[in-house]
mmCIF file of C-alpha atoms and ligand atoms in Angstrom:
data_model
loop_
_atom_site.group_PDB
_atom_site.id
_atom_site.type_symbol
_atom_site.label_atom_id
_atom_site.label_comp_id
_atom_site.label_asym_id
_atom_site.label_seq_id
_atom_site.Cartn_x
_atom_site.Cartn_y
_atom_site.Cartn_z
ATOM 1 C CA UNK A 18 -121.633 28.200 -97.287
ATOM 2 C CA UNK A 19 -121.141 31.775 -98.293
ATOM 3 C CA UNK A 20 -119.138 34.218 -96.188
ATOM 4 C CA UNK A 21 -119.709 37.964 -96.647
ATOM 5 C CA UNK A 22 -118.320 40.909 -94.684
ATOM 6 C CA UNK A 23 -117.314 44.531 -95.128
ATOM 7 C CA UNK A 24 -115.300 47.351 -93.650
ATOM 8 C CA UNK A 25 -115.626 51.099 -94.053
ATOM 9 C CA UNK A 26 -112.655 52.646 -95.841
ATOM 10 C CA UNK A 27 -112.343 55.533 -93.414
ATOM 11 C CA UNK A 28 -108.938 56.029 -91.788
ATOM 12 C CA UNK A 29 -106.566 53.223 -90.969
ATOM 13 C CA UNK A 30 -107.104 49.581 -90.299
ATOM 14 C CA UNK A 31 -106.568 49.211 -86.533
ATOM 15 C CA UNK A 32 -106.012 46.373 -84.113
ATOM 16 C CA UNK A 33 -109.735 46.217 -83.241
ATOM 17 C CA UNK A 34 -110.664 45.635 -86.903
ATOM 18 C CA UNK A 35 -107.908 43.075 -87.230
ATOM 19 C CA UNK A 36 -108.612 41.002 -84.116
ATOM 20 C CA UNK A 37 -112.390 41.479 -84.172
ATOM 21 C CA UNK A 38 -112.953 40.792 -87.868
ATOM 22 C CA UNK A 39 -110.168 40.618 -90.464
ATOM 23 C CA UNK A 40 -108.275 37.776 -88.812
ATOM 24 C CA UNK A 41 -111.496 35.780 -88.937
ATOM 25 C CA UNK A 42 -112.001 36.680 -92.603
ATOM 26 C CA UNK A 43 -108.634 35.159 -93.385
ATOM 27 C CA UNK A 44 -109.349 32.053 -91.289
ATOM 28 C CA UNK A 45 -112.704 31.585 -93.036
ATOM 29 C CA UNK A 46 -111.058 32.065 -96.408
ATOM 30 C CA UNK A 47 -108.813 29.082 -95.568
ATOM 31 C CA UNK A 48 -111.826 26.977 -94.567
ATOM 32 C CA UNK A 49 -113.804 27.934 -97.661
ATOM 33 C CA UNK A 50 -110.891 27.131 -99.943
ATOM 34 C CA UNK A 51 -110.730 23.602 -98.577
ATOM 35 C CA UNK A 52 -114.494 23.084 -98.211
ATOM 36 C CA UNK A 53 -115.715 24.661 -101.418
ATOM 37 C CA UNK A 54 -117.638 27.685 -100.131
ATOM 38 C CA UNK A 55 -117.186 31.270 -101.211
ATOM 39 C CA UNK A 56 -115.953 34.436 -99.498
ATOM 40 C CA UNK A 57 -116.857 37.992 -100.481
ATOM 41 C CA UNK A 58 -115.132 40.864 -98.693
ATOM 42 C CA UNK A 59 -115.766 44.489 -99.567
ATOM 43 C CA UNK A 60 -114.879 48.079 -98.836
ATOM 44 C CA UNK A 61 -118.098 49.707 -97.663
ATOM 45 C CA UNK A 62 -117.492 52.980 -99.492
ATOM 46 C CA UNK A 63 -121.218 53.654 -99.936
ATOM 47 C CA UNK A 64 -121.510 53.519 -96.142
ATOM 48 C CA UNK A 65 -118.678 56.005 -95.772
ATOM 49 C CA UNK A 66 -120.705 58.823 -97.365
ATOM 50 C CA UNK A 67 -123.253 58.682 -94.539
ATOM 51 C CA UNK A 68 -121.036 61.072 -92.609
ATOM 52 C CA UNK A 69 -119.136 64.195 -93.691
ATOM 53 C CA UNK A 70 -116.133 63.165 -95.777
ATOM 54 C CA UNK A 71 -113.519 64.493 -98.176
ATOM 55 C CA UNK A 72 -113.971 62.834 -101.603
ATOM 56 C CA UNK A 73 -110.249 62.636 -102.455
ATOM 57 C CA UNK A 74 -109.568 61.034 -99.064
ATOM 58 C CA UNK A 75 -112.308 58.459 -99.553
ATOM 59 C CA UNK A 76 -110.797 57.398 -102.883
ATOM 60 C CA UNK A 77 -107.291 57.176 -101.383
ATOM 61 C CA UNK A 78 -108.559 55.324 -98.296
ATOM 62 C CA UNK A 79 -110.446 52.811 -100.426
ATOM 63 C CA UNK A 80 -107.212 51.849 -102.195
ATOM 64 C CA UNK A 81 -105.166 51.936 -98.961
ATOM 65 C CA UNK A 82 -107.654 49.719 -97.161
ATOM 66 C CA UNK A 83 -107.571 47.307 -100.092
ATOM 67 C CA UNK A 84 -103.785 47.111 -99.718
ATOM 68 C CA UNK A 85 -104.152 46.631 -95.953
ATOM 69 C CA UNK A 86 -106.625 43.758 -96.356
ATOM 70 C CA UNK A 87 -104.396 41.978 -98.845
ATOM 71 C CA UNK A 88 -101.437 42.560 -96.492
ATOM 72 C CA UNK A 89 -103.453 40.888 -93.708
ATOM 73 C CA UNK A 90 -103.950 37.790 -95.833
ATOM 74 C CA UNK A 91 -107.149 38.372 -97.826
ATOM 75 C CA UNK A 92 -106.208 36.707 -101.104
ATOM 76 C CA UNK A 93 -107.995 38.135 -104.170
ATOM 77 C CA UNK A 94 -107.431 34.894 -106.063
ATOM 78 C CA UNK A 95 -109.414 32.949 -103.449
ATOM 79 C CA UNK A 96 -111.834 35.559 -102.093
ATOM 80 C CA UNK A 97 -113.862 38.109 -104.011
ATOM 81 C CA UNK A 98 -112.526 41.500 -102.911
ATOM 82 C CA UNK A 99 -114.298 44.624 -104.170
ATOM 83 C CA UNK A 100 -115.763 47.998 -103.289
ATOM 84 C CA UNK A 101 -119.530 48.553 -103.115
ATOM 85 C CA UNK A 102 -119.520 51.521 -105.491
ATOM 86 C CA UNK A 103 -118.654 49.181 -108.384
ATOM 87 C CA UNK A 104 -121.565 46.863 -107.617
ATOM 88 C CA UNK A 105 -124.735 48.969 -108.008
ATOM 89 C CA UNK A 106 -126.914 46.004 -106.974
ATOM 90 C CA UNK A 107 -126.163 46.848 -103.288
ATOM 91 C CA UNK A 108 -127.882 50.233 -103.552
ATOM 92 C CA UNK A 109 -130.695 48.801 -105.671
ATOM 93 C CA UNK A 110 -131.487 46.094 -103.159
ATOM 94 C CA UNK A 111 -131.363 48.615 -100.347
ATOM 95 C CA UNK A 112 -134.191 50.521 -101.998
ATOM 96 C CA UNK A 113 -136.243 47.358 -102.340
ATOM 97 C CA UNK A 114 -135.662 46.551 -98.658
ATOM 98 C CA UNK A 115 -136.621 50.074 -97.579
ATOM 99 C CA UNK A 116 -140.218 48.997 -98.089
ATOM 100 C CA UNK A 117 -139.772 46.241 -95.511
ATOM 101 C CA UNK A 118 -137.543 47.861 -92.853
ATOM 102 C CA UNK A 119 -139.475 49.743 -90.145
ATOM 103 C CA UNK A 120 -138.670 53.180 -88.713
ATOM 104 C CA UNK A 121 -138.969 51.750 -85.199
ATOM 105 C CA UNK A 122 -136.331 49.086 -85.930
ATOM 106 C CA UNK A 123 -133.851 51.654 -87.211
ATOM 107 C CA UNK A 124 -134.601 54.037 -84.348
ATOM 108 C CA UNK A 125 -133.387 51.372 -81.927
ATOM 109 C CA UNK A 126 -129.941 50.980 -83.527
ATOM 110 C CA UNK A 127 -127.313 51.972 -80.966
ATOM 111 C CA UNK A 128 -124.825 52.999 -83.652
ATOM 112 C CA UNK A 129 -127.393 55.450 -85.072
ATOM 113 C CA UNK A 130 -127.998 56.859 -81.593
ATOM 114 C CA UNK A 131 -124.255 57.157 -80.882
ATOM 115 C CA UNK A 132 -123.302 58.662 -84.223
ATOM 116 C CA UNK A 133 -126.231 61.059 -84.550
ATOM 117 C CA UNK A 134 -125.909 62.064 -80.880
ATOM 118 C CA UNK A 135 -128.055 65.041 -79.963
ATOM 119 C CA UNK A 136 -128.140 66.275 -83.545
ATOM 120 C CA UNK A 137 -130.637 63.838 -85.071
ATOM 121 C CA UNK A 138 -132.309 66.527 -87.155
ATOM 122 C CA UNK A 139 -128.974 67.395 -88.733
ATOM 123 C CA UNK A 140 -127.825 63.802 -89.347
ATOM 124 C CA UNK A 141 -127.957 62.496 -92.904
ATOM 125 C CA UNK A 142 -130.724 60.155 -94.000
ATOM 126 C CA UNK A 143 -127.964 57.793 -95.091
ATOM 127 C CA UNK A 144 -126.779 57.527 -91.482
ATOM 128 C CA UNK A 145 -130.293 56.514 -90.448
ATOM 129 C CA UNK A 146 -130.861 53.996 -93.257
ATOM 130 C CA UNK A 147 -127.282 52.697 -93.118
ATOM 131 C CA UNK A 148 -128.320 49.368 -91.507
ATOM 132 C CA UNK A 149 -130.699 48.688 -94.421
ATOM 133 C CA UNK A 150 -127.777 49.010 -96.848
ATOM 134 C CA UNK A 151 -125.821 46.685 -94.553
ATOM 135 C CA UNK A 152 -128.690 44.181 -94.737
ATOM 136 C CA UNK A 153 -128.651 44.479 -98.544
ATOM 137 C CA UNK A 154 -124.867 43.854 -98.504
ATOM 138 C CA UNK A 155 -125.284 40.387 -97.056
ATOM 139 C CA UNK A 156 -128.750 39.362 -98.308
ATOM 140 C CA UNK A 157 -127.743 40.144 -101.902
ATOM 141 C CA UNK A 158 -125.331 37.203 -101.845
ATOM 142 C CA UNK A 159 -127.405 34.785 -99.738
ATOM 143 C CA UNK A 160 -124.666 35.021 -97.071
ATOM 144 C CA UNK A 161 -124.743 32.227 -94.522
ATOM 145 C CA UNK A 162 -121.914 33.536 -92.306
ATOM 146 C CA UNK A 163 -120.886 37.119 -91.543
ATOM 147 C CA UNK A 164 -117.641 37.497 -89.554
ATOM 148 C CA UNK A 165 -117.798 40.759 -87.552
ATOM 149 C CA UNK A 166 -116.843 42.289 -84.210
ATOM 150 C CA UNK A 167 -119.368 42.549 -81.386
ATOM 151 C CA UNK A 168 -120.424 46.110 -82.346
ATOM 152 C CA UNK A 169 -122.024 44.862 -85.586
ATOM 153 C CA UNK A 170 -124.193 42.220 -83.926
ATOM 154 C CA UNK A 171 -127.257 44.444 -83.723
ATOM 155 C CA UNK A 172 -127.014 45.351 -87.416
ATOM 156 C CA UNK A 173 -126.873 41.671 -88.316
ATOM 157 C CA UNK A 174 -129.934 40.941 -86.190
ATOM 158 C CA UNK A 175 -131.713 43.669 -88.100
ATOM 159 C CA UNK A 176 -130.641 42.081 -91.409
ATOM 160 C CA UNK A 177 -132.228 38.832 -90.223
ATOM 161 C CA UNK A 178 -135.439 40.646 -89.228
ATOM 162 C CA UNK A 179 -135.641 42.333 -92.627
ATOM 163 C CA UNK A 180 -135.015 39.038 -94.450
ATOM 164 C CA UNK A 181 -137.609 37.250 -92.355
ATOM 165 C CA UNK A 182 -140.298 39.880 -92.891
ATOM 166 C CA UNK A 183 -139.591 40.111 -96.627
ATOM 167 C CA UNK A 184 -139.800 36.319 -96.953
ATOM 168 C CA UNK A 185 -143.039 36.240 -94.946
ATOM 169 C CA UNK A 186 -144.646 39.094 -96.851
ATOM 170 C CA UNK A 187 -143.514 38.328 -100.405
ATOM 171 C CA UNK A 188 -142.385 34.710 -100.683
ATOM 172 C CA UNK A 189 -143.387 31.218 -99.670
ATOM 173 C CA UNK A 190 -141.790 29.021 -97.047
ATOM 174 C CA UNK A 191 -140.709 26.580 -99.756
ATOM 175 C CA UNK A 192 -139.070 29.277 -101.878
ATOM 176 C CA UNK A 193 -137.779 32.123 -99.661
ATOM 177 C CA UNK A 194 -136.034 35.003 -101.417
ATOM 178 C CA UNK A 195 -133.393 35.561 -98.718
ATOM 179 C CA UNK A 196 -131.187 33.387 -96.511
ATOM 180 C CA UNK A 197 -130.969 34.416 -92.844
ATOM 181 C CA UNK A 198 -127.276 35.128 -92.144
ATOM 182 C CA UNK A 199 -125.460 34.113 -88.943
ATOM 183 C CA UNK A 200 -122.984 36.546 -87.384
ATOM 184 C CA UNK A 201 -119.608 34.973 -86.574
ATOM 185 C CA UNK A 202 -118.145 36.853 -83.611
ATOM 186 C CA UNK A 203 -114.797 35.747 -82.171
ATOM 187 C CA UNK A 204 -115.206 34.473 -78.580
ATOM 188 C CA UNK A 205 -112.137 36.447 -77.571
ATOM 189 C CA UNK A 206 -111.224 39.908 -78.953
ATOM 190 C CA UNK A 207 -114.810 40.604 -80.036
ATOM 191 C CA UNK A 208 -114.458 44.081 -78.598
ATOM 192 C CA UNK A 209 -111.007 45.639 -78.379
ATOM 193 C CA UNK A 210 -111.076 48.804 -76.291
ATOM 194 C CA UNK A 211 -109.297 52.153 -76.602
ATOM 195 C CA UNK A 212 -105.798 52.303 -75.116
ATOM 196 C CA UNK A 213 -106.783 55.563 -73.403
ATOM 197 C CA UNK A 214 -110.162 54.528 -72.018
ATOM 198 C CA UNK A 215 -111.149 50.965 -71.176
ATOM 199 C CA UNK A 216 -114.843 51.795 -71.509
ATOM 200 C CA UNK A 217 -114.710 53.027 -75.145
ATOM 201 C CA UNK A 218 -114.107 50.746 -78.098
ATOM 202 C CA UNK A 219 -110.969 51.160 -80.195
ATOM 203 C CA UNK A 220 -112.179 53.162 -83.174
ATOM 204 C CA UNK A 221 -111.038 54.965 -86.311
ATOM 205 C CA UNK A 222 -113.125 57.953 -85.303
ATOM 206 C CA UNK A 223 -111.405 58.529 -81.949
ATOM 207 C CA UNK A 224 -109.618 61.890 -82.339
ATOM 208 C CA UNK A 225 -106.591 60.617 -80.397
ATOM 209 C CA UNK A 226 -104.273 58.404 -82.442
ATOM 210 C CA UNK A 227 -102.781 57.238 -79.120
ATOM 211 C CA UNK A 228 -106.049 55.399 -78.469
ATOM 212 C CA UNK A 229 -105.414 52.789 -81.147
ATOM 213 C CA UNK A 230 -102.714 50.654 -82.731
ATOM 214 C CA UNK A 231 -102.893 51.087 -86.498
ATOM 215 C CA UNK A 232 -101.704 48.236 -88.632
ATOM 216 C CA UNK A 233 -99.561 50.815 -90.392
ATOM 217 C CA UNK A 234 -97.746 51.948 -87.207
ATOM 218 C CA UNK A 235 -94.011 51.306 -87.101
ATOM 219 C CA UNK A 236 -92.242 49.592 -84.196
ATOM 220 C CA UNK A 237 -91.452 52.834 -82.335
ATOM 221 C CA UNK A 238 -95.049 54.040 -82.533
ATOM 222 C CA UNK A 239 -96.382 50.694 -81.274
ATOM 223 C CA UNK A 240 -93.939 50.553 -78.323
ATOM 224 C CA UNK A 241 -94.760 54.150 -77.430
ATOM 225 C CA UNK A 242 -98.534 53.674 -77.588
ATOM 226 C CA UNK A 243 -98.376 50.562 -75.414
ATOM 227 C CA UNK A 244 -96.079 52.304 -72.944
ATOM 228 C CA UNK A 245 -98.495 55.239 -72.646
ATOM 229 C CA UNK A 246 -101.626 53.050 -72.516
ATOM 230 C CA UNK A 247 -103.830 53.791 -69.523
ATOM 231 C CA UNK A 248 -103.574 51.246 -66.686
ATOM 232 C CA UNK A 249 -104.164 51.069 -62.941
ATOM 233 C CA UNK A 250 -101.617 50.879 -60.111
ATOM 234 C CA UNK A 251 -102.339 47.244 -59.080
ATOM 235 C CA UNK A 252 -100.169 44.290 -60.095
ATOM 236 C CA UNK A 253 -101.714 41.834 -62.552
ATOM 237 C CA UNK A 254 -103.900 39.120 -61.050
ATOM 238 C CA UNK A 255 -103.128 35.405 -61.466
ATOM 239 C CA UNK A 256 -106.652 34.518 -62.538
ATOM 240 C CA UNK A 257 -109.239 35.904 -64.921
ATOM 241 C CA UNK A 258 -111.697 36.807 -62.130
ATOM 242 C CA UNK A 259 -109.140 39.321 -60.829
ATOM 243 C CA UNK A 260 -109.576 41.408 -64.002
ATOM 244 C CA UNK A 261 -113.139 42.287 -63.071
ATOM 245 C CA UNK A 262 -113.571 46.028 -62.632
ATOM 246 C CA UNK A 263 -110.191 46.630 -64.306
ATOM 247 C CA UNK A 264 -111.191 47.354 -67.925
ATOM 248 C CA UNK A 265 -107.804 48.693 -69.067
ATOM 249 C CA UNK A 266 -105.900 45.725 -67.650
ATOM 250 C CA UNK A 267 -108.467 43.300 -69.082
ATOM 251 C CA UNK A 268 -108.135 44.913 -72.506
ATOM 252 C CA UNK A 269 -104.332 44.717 -72.616
ATOM 253 C CA UNK A 270 -104.320 41.124 -71.378
ATOM 254 C CA UNK A 271 -107.012 40.265 -73.939
ATOM 255 C CA UNK A 272 -104.950 41.805 -76.736
ATOM 256 C CA UNK A 273 -101.903 39.812 -75.632
ATOM 257 C CA UNK A 274 -103.900 36.558 -75.521
ATOM 258 C CA UNK A 275 -105.472 37.155 -78.948
ATOM 259 C CA UNK A 276 -102.167 38.104 -80.561
ATOM 260 C CA UNK A 277 -100.285 35.175 -79.048
ATOM 261 C CA UNK A 278 -103.135 32.749 -79.739
ATOM 262 C CA UNK A 279 -103.319 31.634 -76.088
ATOM 263 C CA UNK A 280 -105.954 31.921 -73.363
ATOM 264 C CA UNK A 281 -106.264 34.829 -70.934
ATOM 265 C CA UNK A 282 -105.506 32.365 -68.118
ATOM 266 C CA UNK A 283 -102.208 31.365 -69.729
ATOM 267 C CA UNK A 284 -101.199 35.016 -70.044
ATOM 268 C CA UNK A 285 -102.041 35.542 -66.369
ATOM 269 C CA UNK A 286 -100.166 32.437 -65.298
ATOM 270 C CA UNK A 287 -97.092 34.020 -66.874
ATOM 271 C CA UNK A 288 -97.582 37.630 -65.745
ATOM 272 C CA UNK A 289 -99.741 37.298 -62.576
ATOM 273 C CA UNK A 290 -98.188 39.220 -59.691
ATOM 274 C CA UNK A 291 -96.097 41.387 -62.049
ATOM 275 C CA UNK A 292 -96.626 45.107 -62.589
ATOM 276 C CA UNK A 293 -97.338 46.771 -65.939
ATOM 277 C CA UNK A 294 -93.655 47.783 -66.065
ATOM 278 C CA UNK A 295 -92.853 44.202 -67.001
ATOM 279 C CA UNK A 296 -96.002 43.379 -68.972
ATOM 280 C CA UNK A 297 -96.142 46.393 -71.279
ATOM 281 C CA UNK A 298 -92.751 45.897 -72.987
ATOM 282 C CA UNK A 299 -93.635 42.214 -73.533
ATOM 283 C CA UNK A 300 -96.970 43.210 -75.099
ATOM 284 C CA UNK A 301 -95.287 45.882 -77.253
ATOM 285 C CA UNK A 302 -92.728 43.395 -78.541
ATOM 286 C CA UNK A 303 -95.359 40.789 -79.291
ATOM 287 C CA UNK A 304 -97.350 43.336 -81.309
ATOM 288 C CA UNK A 305 -94.277 44.543 -83.183
ATOM 289 C CA UNK A 306 -93.254 40.980 -84.081
ATOM 290 C CA UNK A 307 -96.718 39.947 -85.229
ATOM 291 C CA UNK A 308 -97.569 43.138 -87.105
ATOM 292 C CA UNK A 309 -94.196 43.701 -88.823
ATOM 293 C CA UNK A 310 -94.817 41.281 -91.723
ATOM 294 C CA UNK A 311 -98.261 42.843 -92.347
ATOM 295 C CA UNK A 312 -96.715 46.291 -92.280
ATOM 296 C CA UNK A 313 -93.978 45.281 -94.749
ATOM 297 C CA UNK A 314 -96.490 43.858 -97.199
ATOM 298 C CA UNK A 315 -98.741 46.903 -96.830
ATOM 299 C CA UNK A 316 -95.939 49.398 -97.541
ATOM 300 C CA UNK A 317 -95.095 47.481 -100.691
ATOM 301 C CA UNK A 318 -98.675 46.958 -101.949
ATOM 302 C CA UNK A 319 -99.976 50.474 -101.374
ATOM 303 C CA UNK A 320 -97.542 51.906 -103.940
ATOM 304 C CA UNK A 321 -99.103 50.083 -106.868
ATOM 305 C CA UNK A 322 -102.345 51.906 -107.543
ATOM 306 C CA UNK A 323 -102.910 50.134 -110.870
ATOM 307 C CA UNK A 324 -102.627 46.719 -109.249
ATOM 308 C CA UNK A 325 -105.069 47.710 -106.500
ATOM 309 C CA UNK A 326 -107.582 49.075 -109.013
ATOM 310 C CA UNK A 327 -107.278 45.870 -111.015
ATOM 311 C CA UNK A 328 -108.033 43.774 -107.907
ATOM 312 C CA UNK A 329 -111.165 45.830 -107.169
ATOM 313 C CA UNK A 330 -112.339 45.768 -110.792
ATOM 314 C CA UNK A 331 -111.969 42.007 -111.089
ATOM 315 C CA UNK A 332 -113.637 41.436 -107.706
ATOM 316 C CA UNK A 333 -116.562 43.712 -108.611
ATOM 317 C CA UNK A 334 -117.151 41.857 -111.851
ATOM 318 C CA UNK A 335 -117.461 38.549 -110.002
ATOM 319 C CA UNK A 336 -119.625 40.118 -107.284
ATOM 320 C CA UNK A 337 -122.051 41.598 -109.853
ATOM 321 C CA UNK A 338 -122.535 38.184 -111.416
ATOM 322 C CA UNK A 339 -123.352 36.634 -108.036
ATOM 323 C CA UNK A 340 -125.638 39.530 -107.065
ATOM 324 C CA UNK A 341 -127.953 39.582 -110.072
ATOM 325 C CA UNK A 342 -130.077 36.442 -109.469
ATOM 326 C CA UNK A 343 -131.111 37.451 -105.928
ATOM 327 C CA UNK A 344 -131.816 41.017 -106.975
ATOM 328 C CA UNK A 345 -134.034 39.812 -109.829
ATOM 329 C CA UNK A 346 -135.879 37.492 -107.439
ATOM 330 C CA UNK A 347 -136.513 40.425 -105.101
ATOM 331 C CA UNK A 348 -137.858 42.617 -107.942
ATOM 332 C CA UNK A 349 -140.143 39.815 -109.080
ATOM 333 C CA UNK A 350 -141.367 39.028 -105.553
ATOM 334 C CA UNK A 351 -142.403 42.670 -105.153
ATOM 335 C CA UNK A 352 -144.329 42.678 -108.425
ATOM 336 C CA UNK A 353 -141.959 45.038 -110.190
ATOM 337 C CA UNK A 354 -142.031 44.454 -113.937
ATOM 338 C CA UNK A 355 -138.555 44.108 -115.509
ATOM 339 C CA UNK A 356 -139.388 43.702 -119.189
HETATM 340 P P1 TYM B 417 -116.252 49.000 -89.374
HETATM 341 O O1 TYM B 417 -115.628 49.533 -90.612
HETATM 342 O O2 TYM B 417 -116.510 49.955 -88.255
HETATM 343 O O3 TYM B 417 -115.372 47.824 -88.782
HETATM 344 C C1 TYM B 417 -114.964 46.706 -89.561
HETATM 345 C C2 TYM B 417 -114.974 45.449 -88.702
HETATM 346 O O4 TYM B 417 -114.132 45.610 -87.554
HETATM 347 C C3 TYM B 417 -114.866 45.309 -86.367
HETATM 348 N N1 TYM B 417 -114.393 46.204 -85.296
HETATM 349 C C4 TYM B 417 -113.998 45.786 -84.073
HETATM 350 N N2 TYM B 417 -113.908 44.554 -83.527
HETATM 351 C C5 TYM B 417 -113.449 44.457 -82.263
HETATM 352 N N3 TYM B 417 -113.063 45.535 -81.514
HETATM 353 C C6 TYM B 417 -113.138 46.799 -82.026
HETATM 354 N N4 TYM B 417 -112.753 47.851 -81.312
HETATM 355 C C7 TYM B 417 -113.626 46.957 -83.362
HETATM 356 N N5 TYM B 417 -113.827 48.040 -84.171
HETATM 357 C C8 TYM B 417 -114.301 47.555 -85.338
HETATM 358 C C9 TYM B 417 -116.317 45.594 -86.715
HETATM 359 O O5 TYM B 417 -117.202 44.871 -85.880
HETATM 360 C C10 TYM B 417 -116.388 45.115 -88.183
HETATM 361 O O6 TYM B 417 -116.595 43.720 -88.228
HETATM 362 N N6 TYM B 417 -121.031 48.626 -90.731
HETATM 363 C C11 TYM B 417 -119.738 47.964 -90.793
HETATM 364 C C12 TYM B 417 -119.263 47.669 -92.196
HETATM 365 C C13 TYM B 417 -120.236 46.884 -93.004
HETATM 366 C C14 TYM B 417 -120.514 45.504 -92.880
HETATM 367 C C15 TYM B 417 -121.503 45.243 -93.879
HETATM 368 C C16 TYM B 417 -120.030 44.477 -92.064
HETATM 369 C C17 TYM B 417 -121.013 47.390 -94.000
HETATM 370 N N7 TYM B 417 -121.760 46.402 -94.526
HETATM 371 C C18 TYM B 417 -122.011 43.952 -94.045
HETATM 372 C C19 TYM B 417 -120.568 43.196 -92.240
HETATM 373 C C20 TYM B 417 -121.535 42.953 -93.220
HETATM 374 C C21 TYM B 417 -118.717 48.869 -90.144
HETATM 375 O O7 TYM B 417 -118.874 50.063 -90.110
HETATM 376 O O8 TYM B 417 -117.594 48.217 -89.729
#
């Protein structure tokens, strides 16, 4: 088994990233350690240049996000933690896969449509071909499992389509070049929504910081954001079915359940019939208690730039070694002469 996943180092790590993906990374790291598989987790800095960015901020965010991942429990002595820019094989494989990916497939990507909006002509080519780089990220390592939130499912399906077509066109059934990766999406918390709008996902790119809980927020900020979170005037229902048509309530209850490690029904059996006046402080306190140790570790780790650079350097060295055999196979399959 090989687990591979990435995160863009833009802005802060937020609760959606944590519950949708990072918590699963850490859980899979535990499984792999005991079962002998391998985990590779990376900062998708090459992806981050697909949209306008400030170079000095990207460099700082890459280190900060590294500190945040380690604070969440990603252990560089058990998992390979690196940034894409130090492993040129990602970009090389992307180019090789560009011959296989189809314009029509990329045109259907909802993230492309959302991010380019009405300004497709002005969007970067990198934004359009971004999912091909994402396919290269996982196919390069023969990933079997890719832990992600719901919003990445379509990109992973595309990675499978690209792998399948490449194998069909350039390899034999007995000796395929690429493994088809399976997305691992948590059954609960696969899609954490904005605190200000239950129909929009919690996101780093939302201009309002009140829309998300950052893993770097202190206790006061967390309590305040939960207190101001959008809700409706009804009391909480006693059963899950009663959350239908109440996206904000469903989101807050879902966050509580995921953070406490209990089912939505158990949360409702405790808070059913109560108003948000009672539920919100309980949710705020739960978040503060659970996130405080992560925050403490993060504040400590982020100060040591040399240590963070050393983690990324060592991780990249291991990643390059694992990447080379598949890349060479892909070159050879395409008939590209490598001396
Ligand atoms: P990114 O940086 O937007 O998000 C990182 C991870 O967090 C998950 N996530 C969420 N989960 C639940 N609720 C939310 N509101 C929420 N917001 C984000 C995402 O699903 C993701 O798992 N393209 C990817 C990065 C990437 C990647 C890869 C991932 C590049 N190459 C290869 C997996 C494999 C992205 O932009 O994620």
